[in-house]
GROMACS .gro file of C-alpha atoms in nm:
model
  274
    1MET     CA    1   0.002   0.006  -0.005
    2LYS     CA    2   0.135   0.326  -0.118
    3ARG     CA    3   0.174   0.624   0.141
    4THR     CA    4   0.297   0.970   0.133
    5ILE     CA    5   0.601   1.086   0.358
    6HIS     CA    6   0.673   1.446   0.429
    7PHE     CA    7   1.048   1.537   0.440
    8THR     CA    8   1.273   1.808   0.471
    9LYS     CA    9   1.624   1.851   0.325
   10MET     CA   10   1.871   2.055   0.529
   11HIS     CA   11   2.258   2.127   0.536
   12GLY     CA   12   2.495   2.191   0.792
   13LEU     CA   13   2.792   2.341   0.606
   14GLY     CA   14   2.705   2.145   0.288
   15ASN     CA   15   2.669   1.810   0.502
   16ASP     CA   16   2.315   1.760   0.356
   17TYR     CA   17   2.079   1.484   0.501
   18VAL     CA   18   1.709   1.398   0.437
   19TYR     CA   19   1.538   1.461   0.747
   20ILE     CA   20   1.211   1.267   0.821
   21ASN     CA   21   0.994   1.292   1.177
   22SER     CA   22   0.967   0.927   1.262
   23ASP     CA   23   0.676   0.997   1.482
   24LEU     CA   24   0.481   1.089   1.203
   25TYR     CA   25   0.654   0.885   0.908
   26PRO     CA   26   0.769   0.557   1.065
   27LEU     CA   27   0.989   0.361   0.815
   28THR     CA   28   1.021  -0.029   0.842
   29ASP     CA   29   1.367  -0.024   0.673
   30PRO     CA   30   1.543   0.278   0.696
   31SER     CA   31   1.890   0.165   0.586
   32ALA     CA   32   1.728   0.094   0.241
   33PHE     CA   33   1.549   0.420   0.222
   34SER     CA   34   1.861   0.607   0.295
   35ILE     CA   35   2.040   0.406   0.016
   36LYS     CA   36   1.778   0.456  -0.236
   37TYR     CA   37   1.704   0.818  -0.198
   38SER     CA   38   2.054   0.928  -0.081
   39ASP     CA   39   2.108   0.885  -0.449
   40ARG     CA   40   2.161   1.227  -0.599
   41ARG     CA   41   2.057   1.141  -0.974
   42LYS     CA   42   1.777   0.926  -0.892
   43GLY     CA   43   1.643   1.005  -0.563
   44ILE     CA   44   1.650   1.336  -0.320
   45GLY     CA   45   2.043   1.337  -0.293
   46GLY     CA   46   2.245   1.367   0.032
   47ASP     CA   47   2.496   1.234   0.265
   48GLY     CA   48   2.239   1.024   0.396
   49LEU     CA   49   1.905   1.000   0.626
   50ILE     CA   50   1.816   1.152   0.952
   51LEU     CA   51   1.531   1.016   1.161
   52TYR     CA   52   1.390   1.216   1.457
   53GLY     CA   53   1.125   1.190   1.687
   54LYS     CA   54   1.059   1.114   2.059
   55GLY     CA   55   1.019   0.715   2.029
   56GLU     CA   56   0.950   0.563   2.350
   57GLU     CA   57   1.099   0.857   2.562
   58GLU     CA   58   0.995   1.221   2.597
   59THR     CA   59   1.346   1.369   2.502
   60TYR     CA   60   1.375   1.360   2.117
   61GLU     CA   61   1.636   1.154   1.956
   62MET     CA   62   1.791   1.141   1.631
   63ARG     CA   63   1.919   0.833   1.415
   64ILE     CA   64   2.158   0.853   1.131
   65PHE     CA   65   2.165   0.653   0.822
   66ASN     CA   66   2.458   0.666   0.595
   67ILE     CA   67   2.460   0.658   0.197
   68ASP     CA   68   2.581   0.289   0.221
   69GLY     CA   69   2.283   0.188   0.451
   70SER     CA   70   2.484   0.153   0.778
   71GLU     CA   71   2.381   0.332   1.093
   72GLY     CA   72   2.601   0.593   1.236
   73LEU     CA   73   2.668   0.700   1.612
   74MET     CA   74   2.666   1.060   1.572
   75CYS     CA   75   2.652   1.370   1.330
   76GLY     CA   76   2.754   1.721   1.458
   77ASN     CA   77   2.632   1.878   1.159
   78ALA     CA   78   2.290   1.676   1.178
   79ILE     CA   79   2.209   1.736   1.548
   80ARG     CA   80   2.235   2.108   1.477
   81CYS     CA   81   1.970   2.067   1.200
   82VAL     CA   82   1.748   1.854   1.410
   83ALA     CA   83   1.772   2.114   1.681
   84LYS     CA   84   1.657   2.397   1.426
   85LEU     CA   85   1.387   2.166   1.294
   86LEU     CA   86   1.227   2.107   1.653
   87TYR     CA   87   1.247   2.461   1.735
   88GLN     CA   88   1.093   2.584   1.421
   89GLU     CA   89   0.850   2.318   1.402
   90GLY     CA   90   0.721   2.402   1.728
   91LEU     CA   91   0.815   2.052   1.872
   92ASP     CA   92   1.064   2.200   2.121
   93ARG     CA   93   1.059   2.577   2.168
   94SER     CA   94   1.306   2.590   2.442
   95ARG     CA   95   1.674   2.721   2.379
   96GLU     CA   96   1.823   2.444   2.571
   97MET     CA   97   1.779   2.107   2.455
   98GLU     CA   98   1.865   1.751   2.495
   99ILE     CA   99   1.899   1.516   2.209
  100ARG     CA  100   1.991   1.157   2.231
  101THR     CA  101   2.189   0.983   1.994
  102ALA     CA  102   2.350   0.631   1.980
  103SER     CA  103   2.664   0.780   2.154
  104GLY     CA  104   2.454   0.946   2.424
  105SER     CA  105   2.276   1.274   2.487
  106LYS     CA  106   2.413   1.578   2.365
  107TYR     CA  107   2.309   1.925   2.520
  108LEU     CA  108   2.242   2.219   2.266
  109SER     CA  109   2.218   2.578   2.335
  110LEU     CA  110   2.018   2.768   2.047
  111THR     CA  111   2.042   3.135   1.945
  112ILE     CA  112   1.735   3.283   1.821
  113GLY     CA  113   1.716   3.597   1.599
  114ASN     CA  114   1.479   3.894   1.583
  115ASN     CA  115   1.283   3.677   1.333
  116ASP     CA  116   1.235   3.382   1.571
  117GLU     CA  117   1.484   3.196   1.343
  118VAL     CA  118   1.764   2.979   1.468
  119GLU     CA  119   2.063   3.152   1.391
  120SER     CA  120   2.318   2.929   1.535
  121VAL     CA  121   2.361   2.614   1.773
  122ARG     CA  122   2.584   2.531   2.023
  123VAL     CA  123   2.629   2.181   2.096
  124ASP     CA  124   2.821   1.995   2.410
  125MET     CA  125   2.994   1.695   2.246
  126ASN     CA  126   3.083   1.552   2.583
  127PRO     CA  127   3.433   1.494   2.684
  128PRO     CA  128   3.668   1.352   2.391
  129ARG     CA  129   3.877   1.030   2.427
  130ILE     CA  130   4.222   1.010   2.287
  131ILE     CA  131   4.277   0.656   2.200
  132ASN     CA  132   4.631   0.685   2.029
  133GLU     CA  133   4.829   0.987   2.027
  134GLU     CA  134   5.038   0.866   1.711
  135LEU     CA  135   4.882   0.587   1.506
  136LYS     CA  136   5.057   0.452   1.200
  137LEU     CA  137   4.959   0.273   0.890
  138GLU     CA  138   5.075   0.223   0.539
  139THR     CA  139   4.819   0.188   0.249
  140SER     CA  140   4.845  -0.069  -0.044
  141ASN     CA  141   4.999   0.213  -0.270
  142GLY     CA  142   5.267   0.281   0.000
  143TRP     CA  143   5.133   0.593   0.156
  144GLN     CA  144   5.219   0.664   0.512
  145VAL     CA  145   4.944   0.754   0.752
  146VAL     CA  146   5.018   0.909   1.072
  147GLY     CA  147   4.758   1.036   1.305
  148GLN     CA  148   4.593   1.074   1.642
  149HIS     CA  149   4.321   0.837   1.708
  150VAL     CA  150   4.037   1.038   1.868
  151ASP     CA  151   3.691   0.941   1.985
  152VAL     CA  152   3.432   1.243   2.002
  153GLY     CA  153   3.108   1.015   2.005
  154ASN     CA  154   3.253   0.849   1.692
  155PRO     CA  155   3.592   0.729   1.594
  156HIS     CA  156   3.837   0.981   1.387
  157LEU     CA  157   4.187   0.956   1.269
  158VAL     CA  158   4.310   1.311   1.231
  159GLN     CA  159   4.668   1.348   1.049
  160PHE     CA  160   4.829   1.715   1.013
  161VAL     CA  161   4.995   1.778   0.680
  162SER     CA  162   5.193   2.082   0.573
  163GLU     CA  163   5.090   2.090   0.198
  164ASP     CA  164   4.770   2.242   0.038
  165LEU     CA  165   4.501   2.018   0.138
  166THR     CA  166   4.374   2.013  -0.215
  167ASP     CA  167   4.701   1.851  -0.314
  168PHE     CA  168   4.641   1.552  -0.089
  169PRO     CA  169   4.467   1.263  -0.249
  170LEU     CA  170   4.204   1.210   0.009
  171GLU     CA  171   3.985   1.034  -0.241
  172VAL     CA  172   4.264   0.755  -0.273
  173VAL     CA  173   4.398   0.726   0.084
  174GLY     CA  174   4.032   0.777   0.253
  175PRO     CA  175   3.888   0.462   0.167
  176GLU     CA  176   4.183   0.262   0.276
  177VAL     CA  177   4.206   0.428   0.606
  178GLU     CA  178   3.847   0.381   0.655
  179GLU     CA  179   3.845   0.025   0.585
  180SER     CA  180   4.190  -0.064   0.770
  181GLU     CA  181   4.182  -0.361   0.988
  182LEU     CA  182   4.315  -0.135   1.277
  183PHE     CA  183   3.962  -0.005   1.277
  184GLN     CA  184   3.749  -0.305   1.250
  185PRO     CA  185   3.472  -0.375   1.283
  186HIS     CA  186   3.351  -0.013   1.315
  187LYS     CA  187   3.580   0.148   1.064
  188VAL     CA  188   3.693   0.504   1.112
  189ASN     CA  189   3.649   0.865   0.969
  190TYR     CA  190   3.971   1.027   0.850
  191GLU     CA  191   4.056   1.410   0.856
  192ILE     CA  192   4.339   1.581   0.679
  193ALA     CA  193   4.427   1.897   0.822
  194ARG     CA  194   4.676   2.168   0.792
  195VAL     CA  195   4.725   2.457   1.066
  196VAL     CA  196   4.700   2.797   0.959
  197ASP     CA  197   4.752   2.951   1.313
  198PRO     CA  198   4.695   2.864   1.661
  199HIS     CA  199   4.310   2.960   1.619
  200THR     CA  200   4.274   2.849   1.263
  201ILE     CA  201   4.285   2.513   1.111
  202GLU     CA  202   4.200   2.387   0.753
  203MET     CA  203   4.036   2.014   0.726
  204ARG     CA  204   3.921   1.778   0.463
  205VAL     CA  205   3.740   1.469   0.551
  206TRP     CA  206   3.663   1.107   0.429
  207GLU     CA  207   3.361   0.990   0.632
  208ARG     CA  208   3.278   0.628   0.666
  209GLY     CA  209   2.984   0.504   0.498
  210SER     CA  210   2.962   0.851   0.293
  211GLY     CA  211   3.282   0.904   0.142
  212MET     CA  212   3.427   1.259   0.103
  213THR     CA  213   3.161   1.519   0.225
  214MET     CA  214   3.156   1.888   0.248
  215ALA     CA  215   3.212   1.926   0.614
  216CYS     CA  216   3.201   1.704   0.938
  217GLY     CA  217   3.094   1.837   1.251
  218THR     CA  218   3.268   1.532   1.490
  219GLY     CA  219   3.557   1.568   1.242
  220ALA     CA  220   3.628   1.927   1.323
  221CYS     CA  221   3.618   1.860   1.717
  222ALA     CA  222   3.830   1.580   1.639
  223THR     CA  223   4.084   1.768   1.445
  224ALA     CA  224   4.052   2.046   1.720
  225VAL     CA  225   4.108   1.829   2.024
  226ALA     CA  226   4.404   1.657   1.824
  227ALA     CA  227   4.563   2.020   1.751
  228ILE     CA  228   4.506   2.136   2.124
  229HIS     CA  229   4.655   1.798   2.246
  230GLN     CA  230   4.963   1.820   2.041
  231GLY     CA  231   5.016   2.195   2.132
  232LEU     CA  232   4.944   2.292   1.778
  233GLY     CA  233   4.644   2.504   1.850
  234GLU     CA  234   4.448   2.708   2.113
  235SER     CA  235   4.078   2.710   2.214
  236PRO     CA  236   3.871   2.853   2.057
  237ILE     CA  237   3.972   2.701   1.710
  238GLU     CA  238   3.802   2.795   1.385
  239VAL     CA  239   3.793   2.470   1.156
  240LYS     CA  240   3.725   2.564   0.795
  241MET     CA  241   3.618   2.311   0.550
  242PRO     CA  242   3.487   2.323   0.220
  243GLY     CA  243   3.132   2.358   0.331
  244GLY     CA  244   3.231   2.603   0.586
  245ASP     CA  245   3.359   2.687   0.933
  246LEU     CA  246   3.288   2.579   1.288
  247VAL     CA  247   3.418   2.732   1.593
  248ILE     CA  248   3.526   2.453   1.865
  249GLU     CA  249   3.621   2.498   2.232
  250TRP     CA  250   3.793   2.265   2.426
  251SER     CA  251   3.987   2.342   2.749
  252GLY     CA  252   4.285   2.057   2.677
  253ASP     CA  253   4.142   1.844   2.974
  254GLN     CA  254   3.989   1.511   2.885
  255GLU     CA  255   3.721   1.543   3.142
  256GLU     CA  256   3.595   1.843   3.018
  257PRO     CA  257   3.340   1.848   2.710
  258VAL     CA  258   3.379   1.996   2.371
  259TYR     CA  259   3.187   2.250   2.218
  260MET     CA  260   3.104   2.310   1.883
  261THR     CA  261   2.896   2.604   1.712
  262GLY     CA  262   2.776   2.652   1.377
  263ASP     CA  263   2.464   2.709   1.177
  264ALA     CA  264   2.209   2.477   1.004
  265THR     CA  265   2.023   2.568   0.688
  266LEU     CA  266   1.680   2.436   0.544
  267VAL     CA  267   1.712   2.382   0.167
  268TYR     CA  268   1.332   2.273   0.108
  269ARG     CA  269   1.062   2.070   0.236
  270GLY     CA  270   0.903   1.809  -0.011
  271GLU     CA  271   0.702   1.464  -0.002
  272LEU     CA  272   0.721   1.167  -0.188
  273THR     CA  273   0.491   0.851  -0.214
  274ILE     CA  274   0.647   0.505  -0.140
   0.00000   0.00000   0.00000
């Protein structure tokens, strides 16, 4: 039996997803839906699918499904978009929110403009976990990767380089890092970064399950944490990505949370029949 589903297309710094209220439109197979409708030629197009709703609890939650159908733990860009949706749709009009994810609850502070629009969202990303300060691996074509293994709700490998990031073959190295046996069975996100100055870092990302994306919120957090931990940067750090910039704050104490601030953009609303 066919039914109509209403969706919202949003992006955080170009990291775009299809957003569906799962309380109103429950999906029996969100993985298959994400694979089909994330296709940029034959579907809606995006880096994946985000479901948001209350479920069995009063607190709102979000679930993330990547382009390949795998379920993610956390997405910093997506959670800002969910907060904006909850506020703009009248589901939660508070300026301080809790949103549950597969990596635990996150706490968000919304900045509201004069037109009652959400201008930016600051997210308490919880304390980071530095798993390995210097992890080394070699790709099949002999590329040497040396990075810091950091967990900020999901796993990242951050490598600092001196060259222009556009010269780095991320599309070649990224898939091998993601699939390396060192990170199985959960795989890893891979960032390459260049320190511009202590408060500015350029970054590109290869996201597990999605490939190269315009931006990654947790990746920006992991990169700032790695830089501060190594003495390469000082809080706050502006992380500049192809899709835009995020401001990351962290004291350097692994018992203290990382804070991420950025905007969220509504592209359009639509409906489809499945």
